[in-house]
Amino acid sequence: MIELTGITKTYGKGENLFTALDNIDLTIPDATVVAVVGKSGSGKSTMMHIMSGLDRPTTGVVTVNGRKLQDLSKKELDKFRAQEISFIFQSFFVQGNDSCYDNVSLPLEIAGLPRAERPGRIAAALESVELTDKTKQKAKNLSGGQKQRLAIARAIAGRPKILFADEPTGNLDTATGAIVEKLLFDYARDNKATLVIVTHDQDLANKCQMQIYVKDGKITEVKQ
Amino acid sequence: MKRIDIARRAARNLKQAKIRTLLTALAISVGAFTLTLSLAIGAGTREYFAKFLETNVNPQSLFVVADKNLVGFSGGNSDPKEYDPNAASFGGGASYKTLGESDLTKIRANKNISGVQPNYNLQATYFTYQGNTKKFTGSIMMYDKMIRGEAAAGKLPLLGQMIGADDVVVPESYLKALGVNKPADAIGKTITVRVTQPVKKLSETELQNIYAAGGLDALAAVTQGKTKDVTFTISAVAAKPATALGDTNQLAISDTKAHELTDFTTEGTAQYQRYLGAVAMVKDGVKPENAKAELEKSGYVVKTARDLQGILFTVVNVVQGIVAGFGVLALLASVFGIINTQYISVLERTGQIGLMKALGMSGRAIGKLFRYEAAWIGFLGAILGALGGIGLGTLLNPWISRKMSLGAGSHLLIFQPLPICLLILALVLVAIVAGWFPSRKAARLDPIEALRTE
């Protein structure tokens, strides 16, 4: 469960003060697929950063799986991100010069998974996104859709309970976007994981169990 | 994240930028190359000098002087000094404390010492070579029985033995000027040395008395200075010295003749029977160090053969230091190379760093990743440079040995595995230090900013 209580995030000071999030209260139950919908600059990305511990709120409390993120040390926060959550980004952030295998291996290494357990996990992750035949290929030789599938494999290899996807289909055509969407939904369903998709794509949002509409740092509507 | 995983990722990142890695490493390798050679020169020369002293200098000999400025490399101090009636001026205005006959007697009387030989400072007016009318100037010294040179022709006595009283040893380098073609041709020929006694300063009354007693001829005799010709037979031609140590670029005569001629040329001067230094022989069974301590108590400055080695080693250290200095300069330049490369690499990989941070990689681990990359570059450069140095040195060694006539089996460059391994390790550390600044930049990168870049 992700709980935001009285979350405010501001940047700058005095006349330059900019409020990205304004007193937000929100609860996302476990194993829910959520869309955070809003235009660029609405504060939806900041909301995702705060929920994932990448950014800290100016005021307010974030509770993820029963733990208050503000109470965690830097080290504990890193561990939390490495073991419990993962990310998918609009621009993939796969490492082009590395093989698909090494790309997927990265989060497992960061999480400190014993070496012997890695190959099985990596193979399983690549298989679930149907990239087994590309295992040894360099990521830069993949197509856009394949790159995002690789990013999904990397995100799910560590079997996180929460998956954040920031405009996952934003750089893809409709057909490949649909494949990526299906992969994400399947993972959330099969693993009872929470999936938070940040998007401005209404069609994608409609496929989610819960839609949170954000505008000018405030939640305007929550649909279940 | 485990150290080994970081190191593997670092190595892989470098492999993906092969040319950049290689070029950066090459900068370090120049420093590594020079430092490897400087290590080899140091090791080689030290070993050569040690071998040379072992075979050529009697370990039981002590070098005794009265003035500490004469040993070591402080050189002659030409600042004005308080007048000392026992000090003698030897050229260039430098004045040194000297040893007198009484000092020699005192040293000789020491229970540890079996004999003393002063160093004569012989000034000859000129010398001539048999069958050649030309007059030559050149330095003449006493034959040094403690250092055995090599003969190009004729025979040199064994270490510790003096040449015959009327013998002279001619350096090979003199032969051309003397008009001798083959060293062997000079053996048995004679060399005549002319020495002049300095003119005595006489008072007017003394001059009048001499004139009254012996007339004009007697007066001329005292004012012109007495001369003396001594003829020697060439017993050996000394080969060109392998090192500057065996400075045989002088005519060498026996101790008795050197004594006789020095006394003649210095009679009536402040230098008469005063010597800059002497060689004392320590009795067998007595440690030179103990005898040295004993003599130093009496106020003499004493150097053992081992001290002499130390002095030579300081020369080696200076030469080695200069070569190493160039290496360090090259290294310094390469440090900026690493900083530059790694810094650009951090900027290029902002997105990657942001992703790693988002996935929970700590700033420390990311810093480590970049430092390990720098370490790999340093390691690669050090290995390349060291191998280059060893390769070139091994190729050139025979040629250098031949050019410097070091003798078979002696090499100027000796590559010892341990110092080279330590050097490589040191260079890796230098590279890590150089990588510290960019790695800190990477470690402190804000992941949100970084993820926004692509």
XYZ file of C-alpha atoms in Angstrom:
678
model
C 0.000 0.000 0.000
C 1.202 3.462 -0.893
C -0.110 6.277 1.275
C 0.488 9.981 0.715
C -0.594 12.306 3.510
C -0.465 16.081 3.153
C 2.280 15.959 0.548
C 3.554 19.330 -0.623
C 6.591 19.826 -2.804
C 7.920 23.280 -3.579
C 10.928 24.481 -5.519
C 12.738 27.821 -5.165
C 12.156 30.627 -2.672
C 10.309 33.934 -2.321
C 8.901 35.218 -5.580
C 10.305 32.255 -7.459
C 8.471 29.757 -5.250
C 6.927 27.043 -7.363
C 4.545 24.533 -5.880
C 4.761 21.237 -7.771
C 2.483 19.313 -5.419
C -0.016 21.000 -3.164
C -1.230 19.143 -0.064
C -1.932 15.780 -1.654
C -3.666 12.921 0.141
C -3.841 9.613 -1.654
C -4.028 5.920 -0.902
C -3.151 3.227 -3.427
C -4.099 -0.272 -2.227
C -1.851 -3.305 -2.866
C -2.047 -5.122 -6.200
C -3.728 -2.252 -7.982
C -3.039 -0.934 -11.429
C -3.133 2.845 -11.231
C -2.857 5.567 -13.860
C -1.704 9.009 -12.844
C -3.036 11.248 -15.593
C -2.138 14.853 -16.242
C -0.500 17.235 -18.651
C 3.208 17.871 -18.565
C 4.034 20.140 -15.673
C 0.985 19.021 -13.706
C 3.158 17.400 -11.036
C 2.483 13.755 -11.928
C 6.141 12.896 -12.362
C 7.057 14.610 -9.093
C 4.368 12.526 -7.425
C 5.972 9.363 -8.792
C 9.430 10.472 -7.643
C 8.147 11.077 -4.133
C 6.264 7.749 -3.972
C 9.454 5.929 -5.024
C 11.766 7.712 -2.609
C 13.785 9.342 -5.409
C 12.669 12.738 -4.153
C 11.643 13.898 -0.712
C 8.499 15.977 -0.114
C 8.805 19.463 1.432
C 6.099 18.515 3.907
C 3.915 15.466 4.393
C 4.369 11.758 4.992
C 4.903 8.944 2.447
C 4.209 5.450 3.703
C 5.065 2.518 1.443
C 4.311 -1.025 2.593
C 3.979 0.232 6.145
C 7.249 2.159 6.257
C 7.617 5.907 6.400
C 10.183 6.790 3.708
C 11.324 9.919 5.549
C 12.511 7.754 8.451
C 14.771 5.664 6.229
C 18.478 6.435 5.967
C 20.025 6.987 2.561
C 21.347 3.452 2.628
C 17.987 1.977 3.610
C 16.280 4.018 0.921
C 18.693 2.649 -1.694
C 17.977 -0.852 -0.443
C 14.238 -0.201 -0.584
C 14.494 0.928 -4.194
C 16.736 -1.972 -5.117
C 14.571 -4.671 -3.548
C 10.967 -3.538 -3.469
C 10.307 -1.264 -6.418
C 11.427 -0.722 -9.985
C 11.061 1.707 -12.846
C 10.293 1.910 -16.520
C 10.931 5.168 -18.359
C 9.653 6.711 -21.539
C 13.141 6.789 -23.030
C 14.037 3.232 -21.908
C 17.471 4.031 -20.395
C 18.829 0.705 -21.526
C 22.611 0.609 -21.767
C 23.247 0.346 -25.467
C 26.776 -1.005 -25.323
C 25.851 -3.721 -22.853
C 24.282 -7.009 -23.875
C 20.646 -7.634 -23.000
C 21.870 -10.096 -20.396
C 24.043 -7.477 -18.669
C 21.241 -4.920 -18.785
C 18.913 -7.239 -16.931
C 21.692 -8.276 -14.566
C 22.234 -4.693 -13.333
C 19.398 -4.442 -10.772
C 20.180 -7.945 -9.505
C 23.795 -6.904 -8.929
C 22.677 -3.713 -7.222
C 20.324 -5.691 -4.981
C 23.246 -7.954 -4.081
C 21.655 -11.146 -5.381
C 24.143 -14.039 -5.167
C 25.878 -14.670 -8.455
C 24.570 -18.212 -8.794
C 20.948 -17.083 -8.695
C 21.274 -14.451 -11.387
C 21.314 -16.468 -14.649
C 17.970 -18.143 -13.879
C 16.283 -14.873 -13.005
C 17.701 -13.119 -16.058
C 16.645 -15.923 -18.385
C 13.139 -15.942 -16.915
C 12.800 -12.171 -17.239
C 14.015 -12.172 -20.846
C 11.700 -15.058 -21.653
C 8.638 -13.282 -20.268
C 9.294 -10.333 -22.618
C 10.183 -12.714 -25.465
C 13.753 -11.537 -25.901
C 15.474 -14.857 -25.172
C 16.961 -14.955 -28.662
C 18.529 -11.514 -28.101
C 20.224 -12.438 -24.806
C 23.752 -11.839 -26.100
C 22.931 -8.948 -28.429
C 23.887 -5.429 -27.599
C 20.915 -3.354 -26.497
C 21.675 -0.626 -29.048
C 20.899 -3.053 -31.863
C 17.303 -3.512 -30.664
C 14.239 -1.691 -32.008
C 12.363 0.807 -29.821
C 9.728 -1.726 -28.791
C 12.382 -4.309 -28.053
C 14.284 -1.792 -25.948
C 11.217 -1.087 -23.834
C 10.617 -4.827 -23.484
C 14.203 -5.133 -22.322
C 13.566 -2.327 -19.826
C 10.551 -4.282 -18.554
C 12.673 -7.415 -18.227
C 15.192 -5.375 -16.232
C 12.420 -3.959 -14.050
C 10.771 -7.291 -13.261
C 13.885 -9.446 -12.870
C 14.088 -8.460 -9.214
C 10.373 -9.251 -8.746
C 9.423 -5.897 -7.237
C 6.120 -5.430 -5.411
C 5.664 -1.998 -6.923
C 6.408 -1.020 -10.496
C 6.518 2.597 -11.637
C 6.155 3.294 -15.330
C 6.718 6.860 -16.539
C 5.034 7.235 -19.964
C 6.013 3.657 -20.890
C 4.439 3.816 -24.338
C 5.198 7.469 -25.065
C 7.962 6.694 -27.552
C 6.267 3.713 -29.201
C 3.770 3.199 -31.991
C 0.353 1.859 -31.121
C 1.068 -1.779 -31.941
C 4.301 -2.031 -29.959
C 2.774 0.130 -27.221
C 0.008 -2.417 -26.862
C 2.532 -5.227 -26.406
C 4.350 -3.256 -23.712
C 1.067 -2.462 -21.951
C 0.097 -6.115 -21.944
C 3.460 -7.135 -20.487
C 3.087 -4.624 -17.656
C -0.522 -5.596 -16.863
C 0.358 -9.301 -16.966
C 3.224 -8.813 -14.547
C 1.042 -6.875 -12.085
C -1.734 -9.462 -12.291
C 0.488 -12.543 -12.050
C 2.593 -11.213 -9.187
C -0.078 -9.270 -7.308
C 2.094 -6.216 -7.739
C 1.112 -2.579 -7.714
C 1.631 -0.858 -11.046
C 1.716 2.939 -11.179
C 1.612 4.278 -14.722
C 2.242 7.980 -15.210
C 0.717 9.025 -18.515
C -1.233 11.587 -20.460
C -2.705 8.895 -22.682
C -6.396 8.585 -21.809
C -6.775 5.248 -23.623
C -4.044 3.723 -21.515
C -5.490 5.271 -18.351
C -8.904 3.756 -19.093
C -7.412 0.268 -18.979
C -6.324 0.791 -15.371
C -8.328 -0.076 -12.278
C -7.863 3.365 -10.785
C -7.296 6.755 -12.408
C -5.863 9.729 -10.575
C -6.179 13.039 -12.396
C -3.613 15.682 -11.508
C -3.671 19.364 -12.425
C -1.462 22.169 -11.147
C -0.155 20.080 -8.279
C -3.574 19.034 -7.037
C -5.646 15.896 -7.450
C -8.769 16.866 -9.298
C -10.452 13.496 -9.513
C -9.943 9.878 -8.511
C -11.867 7.226 -10.439
C -12.054 3.672 -9.239
C 26.479 -3.882 -4.963
C 29.440 -6.198 -4.660
C 32.969 -4.966 -5.364
C 33.584 -7.675 -7.942
C 30.426 -6.751 -9.848
C 31.454 -3.085 -9.877
C 34.946 -3.996 -11.086
C 33.500 -6.165 -13.859
C 31.123 -3.411 -14.983
C 34.006 -0.913 -14.901
C 36.141 -3.173 -17.090
C 33.249 -3.691 -19.495
C 32.575 0.033 -19.750
C 36.217 0.572 -20.703
C 36.170 -2.236 -23.217
C 33.263 -0.481 -24.921
C 35.354 2.680 -25.318
C 38.511 0.924 -26.473
C 40.221 3.771 -28.282
C 39.553 6.329 -25.574
C 40.757 3.918 -22.900
C 43.881 3.075 -24.837
C 44.775 6.705 -25.508
C 44.317 7.685 -21.883
C 46.330 4.675 -20.785
C 49.104 5.557 -23.246
C 49.595 8.878 -21.461
C 50.216 7.004 -18.224
C 52.378 4.479 -19.984
C 54.860 7.236 -20.907
C 55.327 7.936 -17.209
C 55.436 4.228 -16.409
C 58.010 3.683 -19.150
C 60.321 6.404 -17.838
C 59.935 5.322 -14.223
C 60.619 1.697 -15.146
C 63.813 2.761 -16.880
C 64.838 4.925 -13.931
C 64.349 1.970 -11.605
C 66.393 -0.178 -13.950
C 69.171 2.389 -14.225
C 69.318 2.725 -10.444
C 69.408 -1.013 -9.878
C 71.909 -1.579 -12.684
C 74.358 1.150 -11.703
C 74.179 0.292 -8.027
C 74.910 -3.316 -8.754
C 77.710 -2.367 -11.114
C 79.342 -0.015 -8.609
C 78.989 -2.542 -5.830
C 80.648 -5.195 -7.993
C 83.294 -2.730 -9.101
C 84.193 -1.659 -5.566
C 84.182 -5.237 -4.359
C 86.772 -6.306 -6.898
C 88.789 -3.106 -7.110
C 88.883 -1.521 -3.679
C 90.426 -3.187 -0.673
C 87.645 -3.235 1.935
C 90.258 -2.822 4.675
C 91.330 0.620 3.430
C 90.275 3.864 5.071
C 90.294 7.263 3.408
C 91.414 9.826 5.929
C 91.225 13.616 5.515
C 91.368 16.475 7.956
C 88.711 18.599 6.258
C 85.141 17.353 5.928
C 84.659 19.518 2.827
C 86.894 17.113 0.943
C 84.526 14.194 1.191
C 80.980 13.826 0.110
C 79.664 16.251 -2.412
C 79.581 19.463 -0.469
C 82.525 20.527 -2.630
C 85.162 23.062 -1.734
C 83.691 25.897 0.193
C 85.173 29.141 -1.063
C 83.665 31.441 1.521
C 86.336 33.396 3.372
C 87.579 31.407 6.306
C 89.568 32.227 9.359
C 93.282 31.843 8.746
C 94.703 28.580 9.926
C 98.473 28.066 9.793
C 97.847 24.341 9.182
C 95.553 24.976 6.247
C 96.984 25.001 2.763
C 95.549 26.595 -0.316
C 95.110 24.197 -3.228
C 94.105 26.069 -6.339
C 90.963 28.109 -6.870
C 91.475 29.917 -3.613
C 89.835 27.079 -1.693
C 91.609 26.424 1.529
C 91.448 23.081 3.244
C 92.661 21.732 6.512
C 95.454 19.318 5.776
C 97.241 16.404 7.324
C 100.870 16.877 8.396
C 103.652 14.385 9.063
C 102.686 14.421 12.747
C 99.150 13.369 11.796
C 100.501 10.529 9.681
C 102.653 9.371 12.583
C 99.673 9.523 14.884
C 97.480 7.515 12.516
C 100.275 5.019 11.934
C 100.599 4.568 15.707
C 96.941 3.581 16.044
C 96.675 -0.077 17.061
C 94.164 -0.848 14.307
C 96.239 0.559 11.472
C 98.954 -1.328 9.646
C 100.080 1.455 7.329
C 99.386 4.947 6.024
C 99.956 6.411 2.601
C 99.417 10.140 2.074
C 97.990 11.435 -1.216
C 100.686 13.520 -2.845
C 99.654 16.624 -4.696
C 102.304 16.661 -7.332
C 102.738 19.635 -9.670
C 105.121 18.895 -12.511
C 106.313 21.635 -14.832
C 106.232 19.371 -17.858
C 107.213 15.934 -19.038
C 108.764 14.539 -22.189
C 108.450 11.185 -23.936
C 111.473 9.311 -25.183
C 112.294 10.266 -28.771
C 109.858 13.157 -28.808
C 111.089 16.692 -28.322
C 107.687 18.055 -27.403
C 107.035 19.047 -23.809
C 103.719 17.985 -22.376
C 101.751 19.130 -19.401
C 99.468 16.700 -17.699
C 98.659 15.620 -14.238
C 100.836 13.169 -12.398
C 99.715 11.242 -9.376
C 100.808 8.473 -7.155
C 99.830 5.030 -8.385
C 96.762 3.951 -6.405
C 97.385 0.433 -5.216
C 93.898 0.206 -3.713
C 92.217 0.423 -7.078
C 93.269 -2.016 -9.722
C 92.741 -0.881 -13.252
C 93.178 -2.852 -16.404
C 96.322 -2.777 -18.492
C 96.098 -2.267 -22.247
C 99.758 -3.310 -22.426
C 102.472 -4.228 -19.933
C 101.652 -5.451 -16.457
C 100.023 -3.812 -13.457
C 100.862 -5.141 -9.995
C 98.251 -7.014 -7.946
C 95.769 -5.135 -5.814
C 97.582 -3.657 -2.812
C 101.019 -3.705 -4.456
C 102.986 -0.677 -5.616
C 104.636 -0.328 -9.010
C 108.442 -0.269 -9.148
C 110.107 2.886 -7.829
C 111.170 4.088 -11.295
C 108.125 2.831 -13.179
C 105.367 4.946 -14.651
C 101.892 3.898 -15.804
C 100.615 5.874 -18.800
C 96.902 6.187 -19.553
C 95.851 4.905 -22.960
C 94.363 8.306 -23.763
C 97.830 9.932 -23.674
C 99.286 7.717 -26.378
C 97.987 9.663 -29.351
C 99.516 12.922 -28.118
C 102.768 11.173 -27.352
C 102.871 9.784 -30.898
C 102.506 6.111 -29.995
C 100.390 3.907 -32.223
C 100.069 0.683 -30.286
C 99.978 0.516 -26.466
C 102.592 -2.237 -26.551
C 105.059 0.104 -28.323
C 105.230 2.351 -25.278
C 106.355 -0.367 -22.858
C 109.982 0.051 -21.832
C 110.193 3.591 -23.220
C 111.000 6.407 -20.833
C 109.215 9.512 -19.644
C 111.158 12.364 -18.085
C 109.384 14.608 -15.627
C 110.644 18.101 -14.839
C 109.748 19.600 -11.507
C 110.545 23.134 -10.352
C 111.076 24.359 -6.874
C 109.314 27.624 -6.135
C 111.536 30.669 -5.700
C 112.239 31.572 -2.135
C 111.346 35.089 -1.154
C 114.486 36.622 0.248
C 114.975 39.889 2.060
C 117.247 42.525 0.584
C 119.967 41.807 3.169
C 119.871 38.085 2.357
C 120.188 38.879 -1.356
C 123.141 41.197 -0.651
C 124.812 38.487 1.415
C 124.407 35.920 -1.383
C 125.792 38.375 -3.896
C 128.737 39.161 -1.630
C 129.493 35.463 -1.168
C 128.946 34.005 -4.683
C 128.567 36.912 -7.059
C 125.994 37.279 -9.851
C 125.821 33.518 -10.651
C 124.845 32.654 -7.081
C 122.166 35.343 -7.106
C 120.723 34.032 -10.381
C 120.602 30.508 -8.972
C 118.437 31.486 -5.983
C 116.075 33.767 -7.883
C 115.341 31.417 -10.810
C 114.278 28.415 -8.747
C 115.873 24.998 -8.853
C 114.660 22.385 -11.340
C 115.022 18.629 -11.376
C 114.519 16.006 -14.115
C 113.485 12.499 -13.160
C 113.294 9.708 -15.702
C 110.778 6.841 -15.459
C 110.314 3.682 -17.493
C 106.828 2.896 -18.775
C 105.822 -0.403 -17.198
C 102.207 -0.439 -18.267
C 99.557 1.380 -20.278
C 96.311 1.706 -18.323
C 93.192 0.873 -20.312
C 90.411 3.383 -20.586
C 88.464 3.152 -17.374
C 85.093 1.452 -17.506
C 83.739 4.031 -15.107
C 84.730 7.498 -14.029
C 85.755 6.006 -10.699
C 89.081 4.608 -11.861
C 90.228 8.036 -12.963
C 93.380 6.894 -14.723
C 93.663 9.874 -16.993
C 96.956 10.730 -15.313
C 100.512 9.523 -15.254
C 100.932 7.263 -12.253
C 104.292 6.997 -10.489
C 105.479 5.103 -7.435
C 104.909 6.266 -3.863
C 108.619 6.895 -3.166
C 109.065 9.069 -6.260
C 105.791 10.873 -5.666
C 106.911 11.654 -2.135
C 110.323 12.807 -3.289
C 109.000 15.023 -6.073
C 106.203 16.503 -3.959
C 108.657 17.386 -1.208
C 110.921 18.978 -3.816
C 108.184 21.105 -5.403
C 106.652 22.236 -2.141
C 109.812 22.881 -0.175
C 109.636 26.305 1.430
C 105.860 26.654 0.810
C 102.889 26.223 3.093
C 102.134 22.955 1.339
C 105.417 21.346 2.319
C 104.720 17.953 3.837
C 101.073 18.705 4.209
C 98.544 16.422 2.540
C 94.882 16.681 1.638
C 94.299 13.084 2.502
C 95.791 9.707 3.224
C 94.863 6.077 2.821
C 95.196 4.017 5.973
C 95.202 0.221 5.908
C 93.239 -1.445 8.681
C 94.886 -4.509 10.185
C 93.341 -7.825 9.182
C 90.704 -8.963 11.633
C 89.771 -5.412 12.631
C 86.510 -4.093 11.294
C 87.047 -0.951 9.176
C 84.043 0.630 10.907
C 85.699 0.234 14.330
C 89.002 1.635 13.120
C 87.092 4.512 11.544
C 85.332 5.330 14.824
C 88.668 5.253 16.625
C 90.292 7.681 14.155
C 87.281 9.975 14.144
C 87.737 10.397 17.893
C 91.080 11.997 17.092
C 89.321 14.550 14.910
C 89.923 13.097 11.446
C 87.299 12.683 8.794
C 87.334 9.022 7.804
C 85.546 7.130 5.066
C 85.536 3.365 4.706
C 85.304 1.595 1.377
C 81.644 1.055 2.155
C 81.176 4.796 2.770
C 82.752 5.389 -0.611
C 80.114 3.108 -2.068
C 77.550 5.261 -0.294
C 78.965 8.392 -1.906
C 78.849 6.741 -5.314
C 75.298 5.655 -4.634
C 74.285 9.243 -3.957
C 75.489 10.033 -7.479
C 73.407 7.147 -8.767
C 70.452 8.413 -6.764
C 70.789 11.865 -8.282
C 70.880 10.464 -11.828
C 68.013 8.134 -11.050
C 66.125 11.023 -9.480
C 66.473 13.126 -12.616
C 65.157 10.350 -14.851
C 62.375 9.631 -12.377
C 61.585 13.352 -12.313
C 60.760 13.279 -16.016
C 58.615 10.233 -15.402
C 56.736 11.996 -12.647
C 56.174 15.002 -14.925
C 54.769 12.732 -17.627
C 52.618 11.122 -14.987
C 51.326 14.460 -13.816
C 50.235 15.263 -17.356
C 48.510 11.898 -17.612
C 46.671 12.536 -14.342
C 44.932 15.447 -16.021
C 44.263 13.154 -18.971
C 42.442 10.717 -16.729
C 40.501 13.459 -14.986
C 39.459 14.870 -18.342
C 38.455 11.529 -19.868
C 36.546 10.387 -16.828
C 34.855 13.731 -16.400
C 33.588 13.652 -19.974
C 32.573 10.064 -19.443
C 30.473 11.076 -16.420
C 28.755 13.798 -18.443
C 28.113 11.375 -21.305
C 26.620 8.774 -19.047
C 24.353 11.005 -16.991
C 21.293 8.987 -17.972
C 22.966 5.715 -17.104
C 24.059 7.061 -13.716
C 20.543 8.350 -13.034
C 19.069 4.955 -13.869
C 21.542 3.140 -11.627
C 20.660 5.483 -8.787
C 16.942 5.004 -9.390
C 17.484 1.253 -9.250
C 18.984 1.715 -5.808
C 22.701 1.881 -6.506
C 24.294 4.008 -3.811
C 26.347 7.098 -4.589
C 29.321 5.354 -3.042
C 28.992 2.393 -5.394
C 28.696 4.710 -8.394
C 31.789 6.620 -7.260
C 33.545 3.305 -6.932
C 32.505 2.315 -10.460
C 34.220 5.389 -11.902
C 37.272 5.031 -9.670
C 37.612 1.402 -10.744
C 37.467 2.508 -14.358
C 40.301 4.941 -13.611
C 42.160 2.137 -11.838
C 41.807 -0.123 -14.887
C 43.118 2.666 -17.118
C 46.038 3.148 -14.707
C 46.724 -0.583 -14.633
C 46.637 -0.868 -18.407
C 48.929 2.156 -18.832
C 51.346 0.938 -16.182
C 51.571 -2.526 -17.724
C 52.069 -1.106 -21.227
C 54.741 1.318 -20.010
C 56.562 -1.245 -17.890
C 56.550 -3.821 -20.687
C 57.724 -1.156 -23.146
C 60.530 -0.160 -20.796
C 61.588 -3.748 -20.172
C 61.390 -4.563 -23.863
C 63.422 -1.579 -24.995
C 65.885 -1.947 -22.123
C 66.462 -5.613 -22.860
C 67.004 -4.816 -26.530
C 69.401 -1.947 -25.807
C 71.325 -3.517 -22.913
C 73.913 -5.374 -24.997
C 74.560 -2.242 -27.050
C 74.908 -0.008 -23.948
C 77.211 -2.526 -22.288
C 79.396 -2.561 -25.378
C 79.439 1.249 -25.728
C 80.312 1.798 -22.083
C 82.615 -1.250 -21.968
C 80.932 -2.485 -18.839
C 82.351 -5.950 -19.334
C 80.565 -9.182 -20.069
C 77.552 -9.938 -17.916
C 77.207 -6.364 -16.657
C 74.156 -4.397 -17.691
C 73.337 -0.755 -17.094
C 69.645 -1.571 -16.936
C 68.512 -4.235 -14.521
C 64.802 -4.930 -14.246
C 63.784 -6.236 -10.844
C 60.273 -7.691 -10.605
C 59.398 -6.378 -7.140
C 60.032 -2.640 -7.693
C 58.248 -2.828 -11.051
C 55.230 -4.502 -9.437
C 55.241 -1.808 -6.763
C 55.481 0.836 -9.471
C 52.444 -0.611 -11.254
C 50.561 -0.640 -7.972
C 51.569 2.967 -7.295
C 50.361 4.025 -10.754
C 47.025 2.321 -10.189
C 46.724 4.334 -6.975
C 47.656 7.526 -8.824
C 44.963 6.756 -11.400
C 42.419 6.178 -8.644
C 43.319 9.511 -7.090
C 42.952 11.133 -10.517
C 39.574 9.438 -10.916
C 38.406 10.736 -7.573
C 37.199 14.120 -8.814
C 35.023 12.796 -11.680
C 33.806 9.916 -9.528
C 32.607 12.369 -6.900
C 30.741 14.233 -9.597
C 29.035 10.992 -10.623
C 28.270 9.993 -7.043
C 26.602 13.320 -6.311
C 24.514 13.437 -9.467
C 20.817 14.033 -8.770
C 18.967 11.062 -10.276
C 15.875 13.102 -11.108
C 17.927 15.639 -13.046
C 19.903 12.843 -14.665
C 16.804 10.974 -15.799
C 15.421 14.107 -17.362
C 18.342 14.471 -19.752
C 17.539 11.916 -22.406
